[in-house]
């Protein structure tokens, strides 16, 4: 099923014409649970990985945080299955509405954890994007790759998983790896993405208010000017009118390729290549949530009938990821070379 972002409540360029020149196209990826193969664009799915290339491992350090018990990927999947079964029973009104004795015993066994890793940790597939599905996917100048693969180590380094990016030419992969290694344990269940297929959609974005001039920022705070926009303006934002722009009109929530940077945890800062000092561009946003209460106007029209959450079901979190307690991990790429290190930013 495709996903369609509703029209923005206000045409921001009609109220602030100076922003028209700053419009950028982003690709919302709209991950939804599915059964991807190595030939699909996906989140958390199998990768089209050359059979003759070693699978990447993280050498650490992987120091125990003194609090969380490590869990295996199978433990986490089993835990998710149990909670999905409970949610299904609650939705259908069948009994028992909570854990069965067998489910409780399994949860207790899982909670004891697994040994903390002492050696290299196999990296986990996070995302695979084919240019045929994301035409605006931008590869560095020194490669004609049509495939981006992102993996991460499922342990904090120091406060989020560290990522690895690979650019490939998919036609050149004639023999792919069928059984890649998996990590023995993860630091948090929220670091294991649930397999999802993608339904990419291009949308228009505008800069976060913090990236605008001081004059433009002041204009965005003028509720009287927003009232001229018509019925799409939400008077509840009047005490902080610039938040209407931030939440409803500037950057789209959820997983996306390209577009503008989301700021909020920190003020904007330079993103320059550590090798050649080039300005880096937004490559991929790995999101904890597809939307929040503040950004509900971005909920795709196809999902609006099923947005009510329950204790065991969160429609806004189809990948089941949780990064830094609900933030996003944004990746930036050097435009010059795929060999230059990419940049990670939590916002």
CSV table of C-alpha atoms in Angstrom, one decimal:
chain,number,residue,atom,x,y,z
A,1,UNK,CA,0.0,0.0,0.0
A,2,UNK,CA,1.3,3.4,-0.9
A,3,UNK,CA,1.4,6.2,1.7
A,4,UNK,CA,0.2,9.8,1.0
A,5,UNK,CA,1.2,12.7,3.2
A,6,UNK,CA,-1.8,15.1,3.6
A,7,UNK,CA,-1.5,18.6,2.1
A,8,UNK,CA,0.1,21.0,4.5
A,9,UNK,CA,-2.5,23.0,6.5
A,10,UNK,CA,-1.0,26.2,5.2
A,11,UNK,CA,1.0,27.2,2.0
A,12,UNK,CA,3.9,28.7,3.9
A,13,UNK,CA,5.2,30.5,0.8
A,14,UNK,CA,2.0,32.4,0.5
A,15,UNK,CA,2.5,33.8,4.0
A,16,UNK,CA,6.3,34.1,3.9
A,17,UNK,CA,7.3,34.3,0.2
A,18,UNK,CA,11.0,34.5,1.0
A,19,UNK,CA,11.0,30.8,2.1
A,20,UNK,CA,10.1,29.6,-1.5
A,21,UNK,CA,13.8,29.7,-2.5
A,22,UNK,CA,14.7,27.4,0.4
A,23,UNK,CA,12.3,24.5,-0.5
A,24,UNK,CA,13.9,21.1,-0.7
A,25,UNK,CA,12.6,17.7,-1.7
A,26,UNK,CA,12.9,14.9,0.9
A,27,UNK,CA,11.8,11.3,0.4
A,28,UNK,CA,9.7,10.0,3.2
A,29,UNK,CA,10.4,6.2,3.3
A,30,UNK,CA,7.3,5.1,5.3
A,31,UNK,CA,8.6,1.8,6.6
A,32,UNK,CA,5.8,-0.7,7.5
A,33,UNK,CA,6.1,-4.3,8.7
A,34,UNK,CA,6.7,-6.8,5.9
A,35,UNK,CA,8.9,-9.6,4.7
A,36,UNK,CA,11.6,-7.9,2.6
A,37,UNK,CA,14.1,-10.0,0.5
A,38,UNK,CA,17.7,-8.9,-0.4
A,39,UNK,CA,16.3,-7.4,-3.6
A,40,UNK,CA,13.9,-5.0,-1.7
A,41,UNK,CA,14.5,-1.5,-0.3
A,42,UNK,CA,13.9,-2.1,3.4
A,43,UNK,CA,14.5,-1.3,7.0
A,44,UNK,CA,15.9,-4.2,9.0
A,45,UNK,CA,15.7,-6.6,6.1
A,46,UNK,CA,18.3,-8.9,4.5
A,47,UNK,CA,21.0,-7.1,2.5
A,48,UNK,CA,22.2,-7.8,-1.1
A,49,UNK,CA,25.6,-8.5,0.3
A,50,UNK,CA,28.4,-9.9,-2.0
A,51,UNK,CA,29.2,-13.5,-0.9
A,52,UNK,CA,32.9,-12.9,-1.3
A,53,UNK,CA,33.0,-9.8,1.0
A,54,UNK,CA,33.5,-10.2,4.7
A,55,UNK,CA,30.6,-9.2,6.9
A,56,UNK,CA,31.5,-6.1,9.0
A,57,UNK,CA,32.1,-6.5,12.7
A,58,UNK,CA,32.6,-3.8,15.4
A,59,UNK,CA,35.7,-4.3,17.5
A,60,UNK,CA,34.4,-2.2,20.4
A,61,UNK,CA,34.8,-1.3,23.1
A,62,UNK,CA,31.6,-2.9,24.3
A,63,UNK,CA,31.7,-2.1,28.0
A,64,UNK,CA,28.8,-3.1,30.2
A,65,UNK,CA,26.8,-0.1,31.4
A,66,UNK,CA,26.3,-1.7,34.8
A,67,UNK,CA,22.5,-1.7,34.4
A,68,UNK,CA,21.0,-3.2,31.3
A,69,UNK,CA,21.1,-6.9,30.5
A,70,UNK,CA,22.1,-7.8,27.0
A,71,UNK,CA,19.5,-9.8,25.0
A,72,UNK,CA,20.0,-11.9,21.8
A,73,UNK,CA,18.1,-11.0,18.6
A,74,UNK,CA,16.0,-14.2,19.1
A,75,UNK,CA,15.1,-13.2,22.7
A,76,UNK,CA,13.9,-9.8,21.5
A,77,UNK,CA,11.8,-11.3,18.6
A,78,UNK,CA,10.2,-13.8,21.0
A,79,UNK,CA,9.5,-11.0,23.5
A,80,UNK,CA,7.8,-9.0,20.6
A,81,UNK,CA,5.8,-12.0,19.5
A,82,UNK,CA,4.5,-12.5,23.1
A,83,UNK,CA,3.5,-8.8,23.4
A,84,UNK,CA,1.8,-8.9,19.9
A,85,UNK,CA,-0.2,-12.0,21.0
A,86,UNK,CA,-1.3,-10.2,24.1
A,87,UNK,CA,-2.3,-7.1,22.1
A,88,UNK,CA,-4.3,-9.3,19.7
A,89,UNK,CA,-6.2,-11.0,22.5
A,90,UNK,CA,-7.0,-7.6,24.0
A,91,UNK,CA,-8.2,-6.3,20.7
A,92,UNK,CA,-10.5,-9.3,20.1
A,93,UNK,CA,-11.7,-9.5,23.7
A,94,UNK,CA,-10.5,-13.1,24.2
A,95,UNK,CA,-8.9,-14.4,27.3
A,96,UNK,CA,-6.4,-14.3,29.0
A,97,UNK,CA,-6.0,-10.5,28.4
A,98,UNK,CA,-2.5,-10.6,29.9
A,99,UNK,CA,0.4,-13.1,30.0
A,100,UNK,CA,-0.3,-16.8,30.0
A,101,UNK,CA,1.8,-18.8,32.4
A,102,UNK,CA,4.0,-20.0,29.5
A,103,UNK,CA,4.4,-16.4,28.3
A,104,UNK,CA,5.3,-15.2,31.8
A,105,UNK,CA,7.9,-18.0,32.1
A,106,UNK,CA,9.5,-17.0,28.8
A,107,UNK,CA,9.6,-13.3,29.7
A,108,UNK,CA,11.3,-14.2,33.0
A,109,UNK,CA,13.8,-16.4,31.2
A,110,UNK,CA,14.5,-13.6,28.7
A,111,UNK,CA,14.9,-11.0,31.4
A,112,UNK,CA,18.0,-12.8,32.8
A,113,UNK,CA,19.9,-11.6,29.8
A,114,UNK,CA,22.9,-13.0,27.8
A,115,UNK,CA,26.6,-12.7,28.4
A,116,UNK,CA,28.1,-9.3,27.5
A,117,UNK,CA,30.2,-9.6,24.4
A,118,UNK,CA,33.9,-9.8,24.9
A,119,UNK,CA,35.1,-9.7,21.3
A,120,UNK,CA,34.0,-8.2,17.9
A,121,UNK,CA,30.3,-7.9,17.4
A,122,UNK,CA,28.6,-8.6,14.1
A,123,UNK,CA,26.9,-5.5,12.8
A,124,UNK,CA,23.1,-5.5,12.1
A,125,UNK,CA,21.4,-4.4,8.9
A,126,UNK,CA,19.5,-1.2,9.4
A,127,UNK,CA,18.6,0.0,6.0
A,128,UNK,CA,18.9,-0.8,2.3
A,129,UNK,CA,17.9,1.7,-0.4
A,130,UNK,CA,17.9,1.2,-4.1
A,131,UNK,CA,18.0,4.3,-6.3
A,132,UNK,CA,15.1,2.8,-8.4
A,133,UNK,CA,12.9,3.3,-5.3
A,134,UNK,CA,14.5,6.5,-4.0
A,135,UNK,CA,15.4,8.4,-7.2
A,136,UNK,CA,16.7,11.3,-5.3
A,137,UNK,CA,19.2,9.1,-3.3
A,138,UNK,CA,22.5,11.0,-3.7
A,139,UNK,CA,25.7,9.1,-4.0
A,140,UNK,CA,29.1,10.8,-3.7
A,141,UNK,CA,30.8,12.0,-6.9
A,142,UNK,CA,33.3,9.2,-7.1
A,143,UNK,CA,30.8,6.4,-7.4
A,144,UNK,CA,27.9,5.5,-9.8
A,145,UNK,CA,26.4,3.2,-7.1
A,146,UNK,CA,22.6,2.6,-7.2
A,147,UNK,CA,22.4,0.9,-3.8
A,148,UNK,CA,23.0,2.3,-0.2
A,149,UNK,CA,23.4,-0.1,2.7
A,150,UNK,CA,23.6,1.0,6.3
A,151,UNK,CA,24.5,-1.3,9.3
A,152,UNK,CA,25.2,-0.6,12.9
A,153,UNK,CA,26.7,-2.0,16.0
A,154,UNK,CA,23.8,-2.6,18.5
A,155,UNK,CA,25.8,-1.1,21.4
A,156,UNK,CA,26.3,2.5,22.4
A,157,UNK,CA,29.4,4.3,21.2
A,158,UNK,CA,29.1,6.2,23.5
A,159,UNK,CA,25.4,7.2,23.4
A,160,UNK,CA,24.0,5.6,20.2
A,161,UNK,CA,24.8,2.8,17.8
A,162,UNK,CA,27.8,3.5,15.5
A,163,UNK,CA,26.9,3.1,11.8
A,164,UNK,CA,28.7,1.9,8.7
A,165,UNK,CA,27.6,2.9,5.1
A,166,UNK,CA,28.3,1.0,1.9
A,167,UNK,CA,27.6,2.1,-1.7
A,168,UNK,CA,27.2,-0.6,-4.3
A,169,UNK,CA,26.4,-1.2,-7.9
A,170,UNK,CA,23.6,-3.8,-7.6
A,171,UNK,CA,24.0,-5.4,-11.1
A,172,UNK,CA,27.6,-6.3,-10.2
A,173,UNK,CA,26.4,-8.6,-7.3
A,174,UNK,CA,25.9,-11.9,-8.9
A,175,UNK,CA,26.2,-14.1,-5.8
A,176,UNK,CA,24.9,-12.7,-2.5
A,177,UNK,CA,25.5,-13.9,1.1
A,178,UNK,CA,22.6,-16.1,2.2
A,179,UNK,CA,23.3,-16.4,5.9
A,180,UNK,CA,25.2,-13.4,7.4
A,181,UNK,CA,26.4,-13.6,11.0
A,182,UNK,CA,24.2,-11.9,13.7
A,183,UNK,CA,25.3,-10.5,17.0
A,184,UNK,CA,25.0,-12.7,20.0
A,185,UNK,CA,23.5,-9.9,22.0
A,186,UNK,CA,22.3,-6.3,21.8
A,187,UNK,CA,22.4,-3.6,24.4
A,188,UNK,CA,18.8,-2.6,24.0
A,189,UNK,CA,15.7,-4.2,22.3
A,190,UNK,CA,15.2,-0.8,20.6
A,191,UNK,CA,18.4,-1.3,18.6
A,192,UNK,CA,16.9,-4.3,16.6
A,193,UNK,CA,14.8,-2.9,13.7
A,194,UNK,CA,11.8,-5.0,12.8
A,195,UNK,CA,11.8,-6.0,9.1
A,196,UNK,CA,9.9,-3.4,7.1
A,197,UNK,CA,9.2,-2.7,3.5
A,198,UNK,CA,9.2,0.9,2.2
A,199,UNK,CA,6.7,3.0,0.3
A,200,UNK,CA,8.8,6.1,-0.6
A,201,UNK,CA,7.1,9.4,-1.2
A,202,UNK,CA,8.6,12.7,-2.1
A,203,UNK,CA,7.5,15.8,0.0
A,204,UNK,CA,8.6,19.4,0.2
A,205,UNK,CA,10.4,20.7,3.2
A,206,UNK,CA,11.7,24.0,4.5
A,207,UNK,CA,14.5,24.8,7.0
A,208,UNK,CA,14.1,24.4,10.7
A,209,UNK,CA,13.5,27.9,12.2
A,210,UNK,CA,17.0,27.8,13.8
A,211,UNK,CA,18.5,27.8,10.3
A,212,UNK,CA,16.7,30.9,9.2
A,213,UNK,CA,17.8,34.5,9.6
A,214,UNK,CA,17.0,36.4,12.8
A,215,UNK,CA,14.5,38.5,10.9
A,216,UNK,CA,12.7,35.5,9.5
A,217,UNK,CA,12.6,33.9,12.9
A,218,UNK,CA,10.9,37.0,14.3
A,219,UNK,CA,8.4,37.0,11.5
A,220,UNK,CA,7.5,33.4,12.2
A,221,UNK,CA,6.5,34.3,15.8
A,222,UNK,CA,3.9,36.9,14.6
A,223,UNK,CA,0.6,35.2,15.1
A,224,UNK,CA,-1.3,38.1,13.4
A,225,UNK,CA,0.6,37.3,10.2
A,226,UNK,CA,-0.3,33.6,10.4
A,227,UNK,CA,-4.0,34.5,10.9
A,228,UNK,CA,-3.9,35.8,7.3
A,229,UNK,CA,-3.2,32.2,6.1
A,230,UNK,CA,-6.9,31.2,6.6
A,231,UNK,CA,-8.5,28.3,8.3
A,232,UNK,CA,-5.4,26.1,8.2
A,233,UNK,CA,-3.8,28.2,10.9
A,234,UNK,CA,-4.2,26.7,14.4
A,235,UNK,CA,-4.9,29.4,17.0
A,236,UNK,CA,-3.6,27.1,19.8
A,237,UNK,CA,-0.1,28.0,18.5
A,238,UNK,CA,-0.7,31.8,19.0
A,239,UNK,CA,1.6,32.0,22.1
A,240,UNK,CA,4.5,30.4,20.1
A,241,UNK,CA,3.5,30.8,16.5
A,242,UNK,CA,6.9,29.7,15.2
A,243,UNK,CA,6.2,26.2,16.6
A,244,UNK,CA,3.3,25.9,14.1
A,245,UNK,CA,5.9,26.3,11.3
A,246,UNK,CA,8.4,23.9,13.0
A,247,UNK,CA,5.9,21.1,13.6
A,248,UNK,CA,3.5,21.4,10.6
A,249,UNK,CA,5.4,23.0,7.8
A,250,UNK,CA,9.2,22.7,8.0
A,251,UNK,CA,10.7,19.1,8.2
A,252,UNK,CA,8.7,15.9,7.9
A,253,UNK,CA,8.9,13.4,10.8
A,254,UNK,CA,9.9,9.8,10.5
A,255,UNK,CA,12.4,8.0,8.2
A,256,UNK,CA,13.6,10.0,5.3
A,257,UNK,CA,16.3,10.5,2.7
A,258,UNK,CA,17.6,14.0,2.0
A,259,UNK,CA,15.6,17.1,2.9
A,260,UNK,CA,16.4,19.5,5.7
A,261,UNK,CA,18.1,18.8,9.0
A,262,UNK,CA,16.0,18.4,12.1
A,263,UNK,CA,17.3,20.4,15.0
A,264,UNK,CA,16.1,20.7,18.6
A,265,UNK,CA,18.4,18.7,20.8
A,266,UNK,CA,21.2,21.2,19.9
A,267,UNK,CA,21.5,24.4,17.9
A,268,UNK,CA,22.6,24.1,14.3
A,269,UNK,CA,26.3,23.4,13.9
A,270,UNK,CA,28.6,22.9,10.9
A,271,UNK,CA,28.6,19.4,9.2
A,272,UNK,CA,31.9,19.3,7.3
A,273,UNK,CA,33.9,16.4,6.0
A,274,UNK,CA,36.8,15.5,8.4
A,275,UNK,CA,38.9,14.5,5.3
A,276,UNK,CA,38.4,17.2,2.8
A,277,UNK,CA,36.4,19.9,4.7
A,278,UNK,CA,33.5,19.8,2.2
A,279,UNK,CA,30.0,20.7,3.3
A,280,UNK,CA,28.2,17.4,4.0
A,281,UNK,CA,24.7,16.7,2.8
A,282,UNK,CA,21.8,15.0,4.6
A,283,UNK,CA,21.8,11.4,3.6
A,284,UNK,CA,19.4,9.4,5.8
A,285,UNK,CA,17.3,10.0,8.9
A,286,UNK,CA,16.9,6.9,11.1
A,287,UNK,CA,13.8,7.7,13.2
A,288,UNK,CA,12.4,6.4,16.4
A,289,UNK,CA,8.9,7.5,15.5
A,290,UNK,CA,7.0,8.2,12.3
A,291,UNK,CA,5.0,10.9,14.0
A,292,UNK,CA,4.2,12.3,17.4
A,293,UNK,CA,1.3,14.2,18.9
A,294,UNK,CA,3.0,17.5,17.8
A,295,UNK,CA,3.4,16.3,14.2
A,296,UNK,CA,0.1,14.4,13.7
A,297,UNK,CA,-0.8,16.4,10.6
A,298,UNK,CA,2.0,14.4,8.8
A,299,UNK,CA,0.3,11.1,9.5
A,300,UNK,CA,-0.3,9.5,6.0
A,301,UNK,CA,-3.9,9.4,5.0
A,302,UNK,CA,-3.8,5.6,4.7
A,303,UNK,CA,-2.8,5.3,8.4
A,304,UNK,CA,-5.2,7.8,10.0
A,305,UNK,CA,-7.8,5.2,10.9
A,306,UNK,CA,-5.3,3.1,12.9
A,307,UNK,CA,-3.3,5.7,14.8
A,308,UNK,CA,-4.7,5.0,18.3
A,309,UNK,CA,-1.9,3.4,20.3
A,310,UNK,CA,-2.3,0.7,23.0
A,311,UNK,CA,0.2,-0.4,25.6
A,312,UNK,CA,1.5,-3.1,23.3
A,313,UNK,CA,0.9,-1.5,19.9
A,314,UNK,CA,2.4,1.8,18.6
A,315,UNK,CA,1.3,2.5,15.0
A,316,UNK,CA,3.8,5.4,14.9
A,317,UNK,CA,6.7,3.1,15.6
A,318,UNK,CA,6.6,0.3,12.9
A,319,UNK,CA,10.3,-0.4,13.1
A,320,UNK,CA,10.3,-0.8,16.9
A,321,UNK,CA,13.4,1.3,17.2
A,322,UNK,CA,14.1,3.6,20.1
A,323,UNK,CA,17.2,5.8,19.8
A,324,UNK,CA,18.3,8.0,22.7
A,325,UNK,CA,14.8,7.8,24.2
A,326,UNK,CA,12.9,8.7,21.1
A,327,UNK,CA,15.3,10.9,19.1
A,328,UNK,CA,16.5,10.4,15.5
A,329,UNK,CA,20.0,9.4,14.2
A,330,UNK,CA,20.8,11.5,11.1
A,331,UNK,CA,23.6,10.5,8.7
A,332,UNK,CA,25.5,13.0,6.6
A,333,UNK,CA,27.7,12.2,3.6
A,334,UNK,CA,30.6,13.8,1.9
A,335,UNK,CA,29.7,14.8,-1.6
A,336,UNK,CA,33.2,14.1,-2.9
A,337,UNK,CA,34.0,10.5,-2.0
A,338,UNK,CA,32.3,7.4,-0.6
A,339,UNK,CA,35.6,6.6,1.1
A,340,UNK,CA,35.4,9.7,3.3
A,341,UNK,CA,33.8,9.1,6.7
A,342,UNK,CA,30.2,9.9,7.1
A,343,UNK,CA,28.8,12.0,10.0
A,344,UNK,CA,26.3,10.9,12.7
A,345,UNK,CA,24.1,13.4,14.5
A,346,UNK,CA,21.4,12.7,17.2
A,347,UNK,CA,18.5,15.2,17.1
